[in-house]
CSV table of N, CA and C in Angstrom, one decimal:
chain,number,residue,atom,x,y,z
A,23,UNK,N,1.6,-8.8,-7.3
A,23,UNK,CA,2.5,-8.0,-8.2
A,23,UNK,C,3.2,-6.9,-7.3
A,24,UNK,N,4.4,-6.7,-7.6
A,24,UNK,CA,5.2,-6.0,-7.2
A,24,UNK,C,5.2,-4.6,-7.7
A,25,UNK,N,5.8,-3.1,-6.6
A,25,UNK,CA,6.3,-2.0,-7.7
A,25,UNK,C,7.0,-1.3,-6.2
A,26,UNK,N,7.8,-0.4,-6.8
A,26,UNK,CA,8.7,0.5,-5.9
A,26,UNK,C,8.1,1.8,-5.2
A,27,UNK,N,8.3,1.5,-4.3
A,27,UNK,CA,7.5,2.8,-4.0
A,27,UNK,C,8.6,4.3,-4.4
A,28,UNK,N,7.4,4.9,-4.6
A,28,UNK,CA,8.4,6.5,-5.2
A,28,UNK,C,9.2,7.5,-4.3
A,29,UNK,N,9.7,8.4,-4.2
A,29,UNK,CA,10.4,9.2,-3.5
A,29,UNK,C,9.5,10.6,-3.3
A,30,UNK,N,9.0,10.7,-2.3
A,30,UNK,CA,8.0,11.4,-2.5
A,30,UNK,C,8.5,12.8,-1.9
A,31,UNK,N,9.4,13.1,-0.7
A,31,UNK,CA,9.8,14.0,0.2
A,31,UNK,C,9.7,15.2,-0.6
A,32,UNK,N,9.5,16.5,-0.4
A,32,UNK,CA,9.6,17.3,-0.9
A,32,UNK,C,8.3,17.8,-1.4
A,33,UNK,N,7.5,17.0,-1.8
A,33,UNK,CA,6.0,17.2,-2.8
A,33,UNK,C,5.1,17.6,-1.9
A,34,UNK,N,3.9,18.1,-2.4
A,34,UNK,CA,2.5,18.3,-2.2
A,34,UNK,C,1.9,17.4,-1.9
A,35,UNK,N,0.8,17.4,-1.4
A,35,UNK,CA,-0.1,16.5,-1.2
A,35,UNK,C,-0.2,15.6,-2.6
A,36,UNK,N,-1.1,16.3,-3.2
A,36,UNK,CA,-1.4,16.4,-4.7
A,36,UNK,C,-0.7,15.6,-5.4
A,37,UNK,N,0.8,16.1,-5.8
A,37,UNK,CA,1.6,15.6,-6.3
A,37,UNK,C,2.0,13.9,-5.5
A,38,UNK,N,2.0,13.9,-4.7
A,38,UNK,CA,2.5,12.9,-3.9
A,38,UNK,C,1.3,11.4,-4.0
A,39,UNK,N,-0.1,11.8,-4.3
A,39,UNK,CA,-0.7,10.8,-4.8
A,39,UNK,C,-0.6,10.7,-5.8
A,40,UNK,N,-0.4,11.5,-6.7
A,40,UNK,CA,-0.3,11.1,-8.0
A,40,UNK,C,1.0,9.8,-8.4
A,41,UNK,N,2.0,10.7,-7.8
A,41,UNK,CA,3.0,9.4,-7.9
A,41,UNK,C,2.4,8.3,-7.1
A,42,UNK,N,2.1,8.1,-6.6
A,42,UNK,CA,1.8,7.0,-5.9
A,42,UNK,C,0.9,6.4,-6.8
A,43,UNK,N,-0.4,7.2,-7.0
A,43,UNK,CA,-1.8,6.4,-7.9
A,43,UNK,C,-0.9,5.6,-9.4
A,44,UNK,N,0.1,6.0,-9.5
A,44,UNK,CA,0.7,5.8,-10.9
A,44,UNK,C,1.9,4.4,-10.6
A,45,UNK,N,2.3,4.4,-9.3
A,45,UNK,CA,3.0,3.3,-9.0
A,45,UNK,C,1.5,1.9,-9.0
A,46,UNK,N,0.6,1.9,-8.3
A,46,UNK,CA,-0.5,1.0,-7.9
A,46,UNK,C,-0.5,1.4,-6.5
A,47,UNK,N,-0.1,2.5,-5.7
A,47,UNK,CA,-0.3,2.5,-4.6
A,47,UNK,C,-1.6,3.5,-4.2
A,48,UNK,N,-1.4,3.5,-3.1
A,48,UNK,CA,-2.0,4.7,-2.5
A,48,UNK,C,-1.9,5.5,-1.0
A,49,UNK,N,-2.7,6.5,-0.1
A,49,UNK,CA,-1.8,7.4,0.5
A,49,UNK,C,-2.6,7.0,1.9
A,50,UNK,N,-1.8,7.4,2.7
A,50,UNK,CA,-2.7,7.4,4.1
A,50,UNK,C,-2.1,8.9,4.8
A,51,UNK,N,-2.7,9.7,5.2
A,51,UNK,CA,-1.8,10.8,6.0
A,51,UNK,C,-1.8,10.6,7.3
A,52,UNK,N,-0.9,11.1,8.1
A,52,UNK,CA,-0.4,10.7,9.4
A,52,UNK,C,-0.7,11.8,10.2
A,53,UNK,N,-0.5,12.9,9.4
A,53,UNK,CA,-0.5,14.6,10.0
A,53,UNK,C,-1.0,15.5,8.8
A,54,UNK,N,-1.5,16.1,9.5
A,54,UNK,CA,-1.5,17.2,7.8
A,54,UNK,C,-0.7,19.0,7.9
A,55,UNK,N,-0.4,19.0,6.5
A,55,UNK,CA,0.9,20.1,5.9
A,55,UNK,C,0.1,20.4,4.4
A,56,UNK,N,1.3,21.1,4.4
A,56,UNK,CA,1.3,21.5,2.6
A,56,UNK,C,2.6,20.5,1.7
A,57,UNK,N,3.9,19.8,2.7
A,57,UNK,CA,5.1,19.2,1.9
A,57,UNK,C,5.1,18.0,2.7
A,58,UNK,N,5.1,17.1,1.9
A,58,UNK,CA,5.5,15.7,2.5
A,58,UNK,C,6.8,15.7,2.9
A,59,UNK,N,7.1,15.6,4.4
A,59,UNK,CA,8.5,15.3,5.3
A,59,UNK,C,9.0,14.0,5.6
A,60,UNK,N,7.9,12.9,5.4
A,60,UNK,CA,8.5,11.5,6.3
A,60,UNK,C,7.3,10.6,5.3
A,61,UNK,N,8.1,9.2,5.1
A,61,UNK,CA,7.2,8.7,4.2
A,61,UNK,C,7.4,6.8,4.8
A,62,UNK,N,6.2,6.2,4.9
A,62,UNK,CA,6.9,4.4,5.4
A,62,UNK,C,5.6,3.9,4.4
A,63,UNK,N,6.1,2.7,4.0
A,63,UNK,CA,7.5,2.9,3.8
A,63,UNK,C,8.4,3.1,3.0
A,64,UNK,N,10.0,3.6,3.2
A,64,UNK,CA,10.5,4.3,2.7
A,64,UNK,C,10.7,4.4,1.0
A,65,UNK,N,10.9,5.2,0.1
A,65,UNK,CA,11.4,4.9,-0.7
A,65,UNK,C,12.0,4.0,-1.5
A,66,UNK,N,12.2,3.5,-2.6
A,66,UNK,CA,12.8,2.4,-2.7
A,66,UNK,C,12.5,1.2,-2.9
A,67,UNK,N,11.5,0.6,-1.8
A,67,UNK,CA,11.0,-0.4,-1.1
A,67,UNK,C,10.5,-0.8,-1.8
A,68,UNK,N,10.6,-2.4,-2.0
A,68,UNK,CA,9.6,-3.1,-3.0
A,68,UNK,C,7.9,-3.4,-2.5
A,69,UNK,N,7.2,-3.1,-2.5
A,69,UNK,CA,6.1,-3.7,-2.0
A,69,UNK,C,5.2,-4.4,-3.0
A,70,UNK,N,3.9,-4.9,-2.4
A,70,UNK,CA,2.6,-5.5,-3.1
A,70,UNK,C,2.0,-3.7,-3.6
A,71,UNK,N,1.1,-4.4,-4.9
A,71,UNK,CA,0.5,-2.9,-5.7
A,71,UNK,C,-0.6,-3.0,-4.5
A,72,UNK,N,-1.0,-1.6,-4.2
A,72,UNK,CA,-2.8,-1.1,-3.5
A,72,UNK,C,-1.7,-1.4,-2.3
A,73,UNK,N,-0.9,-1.7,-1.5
A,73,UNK,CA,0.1,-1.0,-0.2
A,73,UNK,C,-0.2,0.4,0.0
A,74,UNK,N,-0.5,0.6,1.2
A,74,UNK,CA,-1.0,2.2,1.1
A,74,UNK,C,0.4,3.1,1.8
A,75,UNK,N,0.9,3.9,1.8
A,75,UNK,CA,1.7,4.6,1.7
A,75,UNK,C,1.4,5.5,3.1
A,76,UNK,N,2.4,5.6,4.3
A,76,UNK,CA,2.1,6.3,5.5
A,76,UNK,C,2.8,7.7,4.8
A,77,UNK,N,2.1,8.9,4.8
A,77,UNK,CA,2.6,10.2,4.8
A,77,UNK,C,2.7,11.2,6.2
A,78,UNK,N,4.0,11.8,6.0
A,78,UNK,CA,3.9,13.0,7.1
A,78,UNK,C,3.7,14.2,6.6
A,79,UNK,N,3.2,15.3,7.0
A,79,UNK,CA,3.5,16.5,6.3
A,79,UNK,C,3.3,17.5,7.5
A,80,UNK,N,4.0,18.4,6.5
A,80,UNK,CA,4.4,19.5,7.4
A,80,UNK,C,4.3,20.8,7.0
């Protein structure tokens, strides 16, 4: 099953799983911050649900 991944840039940690836990995905961090800067992959993107989500933060 399919879903889009969300637009996450801008958000918290926090916030940024949430959207994600609510698509079927979930998060992997790359770096750690307080605002998500860089997201793969991107926005938009159709993937498989439980696809884990690369985060940057800064």
């Amino acid at each position: 099953m399919k879903t889009i991944v969300p637009d996450l840039l801008g958000m918290t940690l926090n916030e940024g799983k949430n959207a994600l836990f609510q698509a079927g995905l979930s998060a992997r961090l790359e770096t750690e911050g307080e605002t998500i800067t860089g997201q793969m992959p991107p926005a938009g993107e159709s993937v498989n649900k439980g696809t884990k989500v690369l985060l940057r933060m800064e």
